Amino acid sequence: MIQLLKYIRGYLRICVSGFSPERFMNLCSNKGILLSNIVKEGDVYYMDINLKGFWALRPIVRKTGTRVVVLERYGLPFFLPKLLSRKVFVSGLIFATTFWLWSSLFIWDIECYGNYRITEDMMETFLHENNIHVGIKKNELDIELLEKKMRRQFQEITWASAKLEGTKLLIHIKENDAPILITQKKEEPGSNLVSEYDGTVVSIIVRSGVPKVAIGDTVEKDSVLVEGMVPVYNDDTTLREYIYVDADADIILEHIRNFSARLPFDHVEKEYTGREVKRYYLRFGEKEWKIPGDRPFLVYDSVIRESRPLLFEKLSIPLYIGSYSHREYMNVEYEYSLEEAREQLNEKLSVFLISLEEKGVQIIEKDVKIDTNGNSWVISGQFVVREAVGKSVAVDKTDNGETESE
């Protein structure tokens, strides 16, 4: 604390030599002049003295016959004049301080935590509808009202909290873990299972409904496999009524799947020329300012690089500096060789086979060949597969002669 006061008032480091330095220090003590940090080297003394005491030394120096030399100057009285002489530095300091004070009045970043079912887009739309956005003044934001609106808008939220942390608005929410039940109109039962392909039934296990096919039967596309209209008979084996159920069964059908893909002989590739033009831009929030310029090249692609200065990042101010790197290229035509064509077509075939595996389709036989057709390579394949089938289709309740009531 004493050292801080010394620095604020200013002090000097002096060297005292001559006839009687000891008498010099005694007289200073009698006059109330404070001397500190005294060091003796031979017949010379080094010490610190405040500015007020230094201006009162003249009569003491004459009386003692000593010599006083100023070695160093410390403190604000010496630092401020040097600082004020540097106009650019002072202007920058004033601007930075003003900018910091001004920016602290606004919200420059909004973060939301705890949202899982409520997406970021949904939350962003909600905030915009309530005129809450990056750049809004802090005094225009009502925290309590925002929390009430969030709970009112989203049924999933059981608890919501919003708070300001510097220039950042933090929103914490807790969603209801229990599922939200949506009441749906119950539809009347009654549906058939029909085939999506032509093929042969290899397996059938019926859980609900009346099977219309058996193992080994050949079926056509859209033919009924399991019927959802169950007949109920009287004791004399005459038909009394039909009970409508949703047909349910595990049915495996063996059928043929075809695959084909084309690859032109010629293809175009980008070949970069090495020429590049870079243009810089400044972005503040959603507004962007960039250096104007003509189209750099006839054909080119662009790489965007963006960064935020550390100062603005710490203050959560959305000020970014970036650049567009426009790279010129030429479209060059090449022709696929047989090996290249085979590799490309086999890759397409692999994607098709992987999609079948993901659906649980079992491949029994396959016949694949690569050929040319006109100006392209062609891969074609025929696969014998076993696949689960059964598309649910509503029962036509007029088929049994009944009329549906309105």
PDB file of C-alpha atoms in Angstrom, residues 95-111 133-136 138 165-169 282-287 289 306-321:
ATOM      1  CA  PHE A  95     -11.625   4.437 -28.022  1.00  0.00           C
ATOM      2  CA  ALA A  96     -11.132   0.946 -26.546  1.00  0.00           C
ATOM      3  CA  THR A  97     -12.489   2.021 -23.166  1.00  0.00           C
ATOM      4  CA  THR A  98     -15.476   3.756 -24.747  1.00  0.00           C
ATOM      5  CA  PHE A  99     -16.173   0.773 -26.997  1.00  0.00           C
ATOM      6  CA  TRP A 100     -15.955  -1.607 -24.035  1.00  0.00           C
ATOM      7  CA  LEU A 101     -18.382   0.488 -21.975  1.00  0.00           C
ATOM      8  CA  TRP A 102     -20.778   0.879 -24.935  1.00  0.00           C
ATOM      9  CA  SER A 103     -20.724  -2.823 -25.875  1.00  0.00           C
ATOM     10  CA  SER A 104     -21.467  -3.850 -22.287  1.00  0.00           C
ATOM     11  CA  LEU A 105     -24.942  -2.303 -22.673  1.00  0.00           C
ATOM     12  CA  PHE A 106     -26.017  -4.908 -25.268  1.00  0.00           C
ATOM     13  CA  ILE A 107     -26.492  -8.682 -25.548  1.00  0.00           C
ATOM     14  CA  TRP A 108     -24.055 -10.152 -28.052  1.00  0.00           C
ATOM     15  CA  ASP A 109     -24.557 -13.890 -27.565  1.00  0.00           C
ATOM     16  CA  ILE A 110     -27.484 -16.181 -26.719  1.00  0.00           C
ATOM     17  CA  GLU A 111     -26.947 -19.760 -25.534  1.00  0.00           C
ATOM     18  CA  HIS A 133     -31.994 -11.174 -30.758  1.00  0.00           C
ATOM     19  CA  VAL A 134     -28.270 -10.508 -30.785  1.00  0.00           C
ATOM     20  CA  GLY A 135     -27.682  -6.776 -30.364  1.00  0.00           C
ATOM     21  CA  ILE A 136     -30.716  -6.043 -28.175  1.00  0.00           C
ATOM     22  CA  LYS A 138     -30.094  -5.229 -21.818  1.00  0.00           C
ATOM     23  CA  GLU A 165     -23.772 -13.108 -17.715  1.00  0.00           C
ATOM     24  CA  GLY A 166     -21.799 -10.147 -19.002  1.00  0.00           C
ATOM     25  CA  THR A 167     -22.955  -9.601 -22.572  1.00  0.00           C
ATOM     26  CA  LYS A 168     -24.337 -13.137 -22.865  1.00  0.00           C
ATOM     27  CA  LEU A 169     -27.917 -14.322 -22.333  1.00  0.00           C
ATOM     28  CA  LEU A 282     -15.983  -7.838 -41.995  1.00  0.00           C
ATOM     29  CA  ARG A 283     -19.095  -9.375 -40.457  1.00  0.00           C
ATOM     30  CA  PHE A 284     -21.039  -8.011 -37.507  1.00  0.00           C
ATOM     31  CA  GLY A 285     -23.892 -10.313 -36.538  1.00  0.00           C
ATOM     32  CA  GLU A 286     -25.839 -10.963 -39.742  1.00  0.00           C
ATOM     33  CA  LYS A 287     -24.487  -7.908 -41.604  1.00  0.00           C
ATOM     34  CA  TRP A 289     -19.183  -5.726 -45.494  1.00  0.00           C
ATOM     35  CA  GLU A 306     -13.325 -16.667 -40.702  1.00  0.00           C
ATOM     36  CA  SER A 307     -12.008 -15.795 -37.250  1.00  0.00           C
ATOM     37  CA  ARG A 308     -12.963 -13.589 -34.319  1.00  0.00           C
ATOM     38  CA  PRO A 309     -10.405 -11.431 -32.425  1.00  0.00           C
ATOM     39  CA  LEU A 310      -9.805 -12.676 -28.896  1.00  0.00           C
ATOM     40  CA  LEU A 311     -11.024  -9.405 -27.334  1.00  0.00           C
ATOM     41  CA  PHE A 312     -14.431  -9.638 -29.057  1.00  0.00           C
ATOM     42  CA  GLU A 313     -14.639 -13.359 -28.303  1.00  0.00           C
ATOM     43  CA  LYS A 314     -14.168 -12.702 -24.572  1.00  0.00           C
ATOM     44  CA  LEU A 315     -16.825  -9.973 -24.708  1.00  0.00           C
ATOM     45  CA  SER A 316     -19.121 -12.270 -26.780  1.00  0.00           C
ATOM     46  CA  ILE A 317     -19.369  -9.578 -29.477  1.00  0.00           C
ATOM     47  CA  PRO A 318     -20.247 -11.154 -32.880  1.00  0.00           C
ATOM     48  CA  LEU A 319     -17.551  -9.314 -34.849  1.00  0.00           C
ATOM     49  CA  TYR A 320     -15.711 -11.524 -37.329  1.00  0.00           C
ATOM     50  CA  ILE A 321     -12.915 -10.980 -39.836  1.00  0.00           C
TER      51      ILE A 321
END
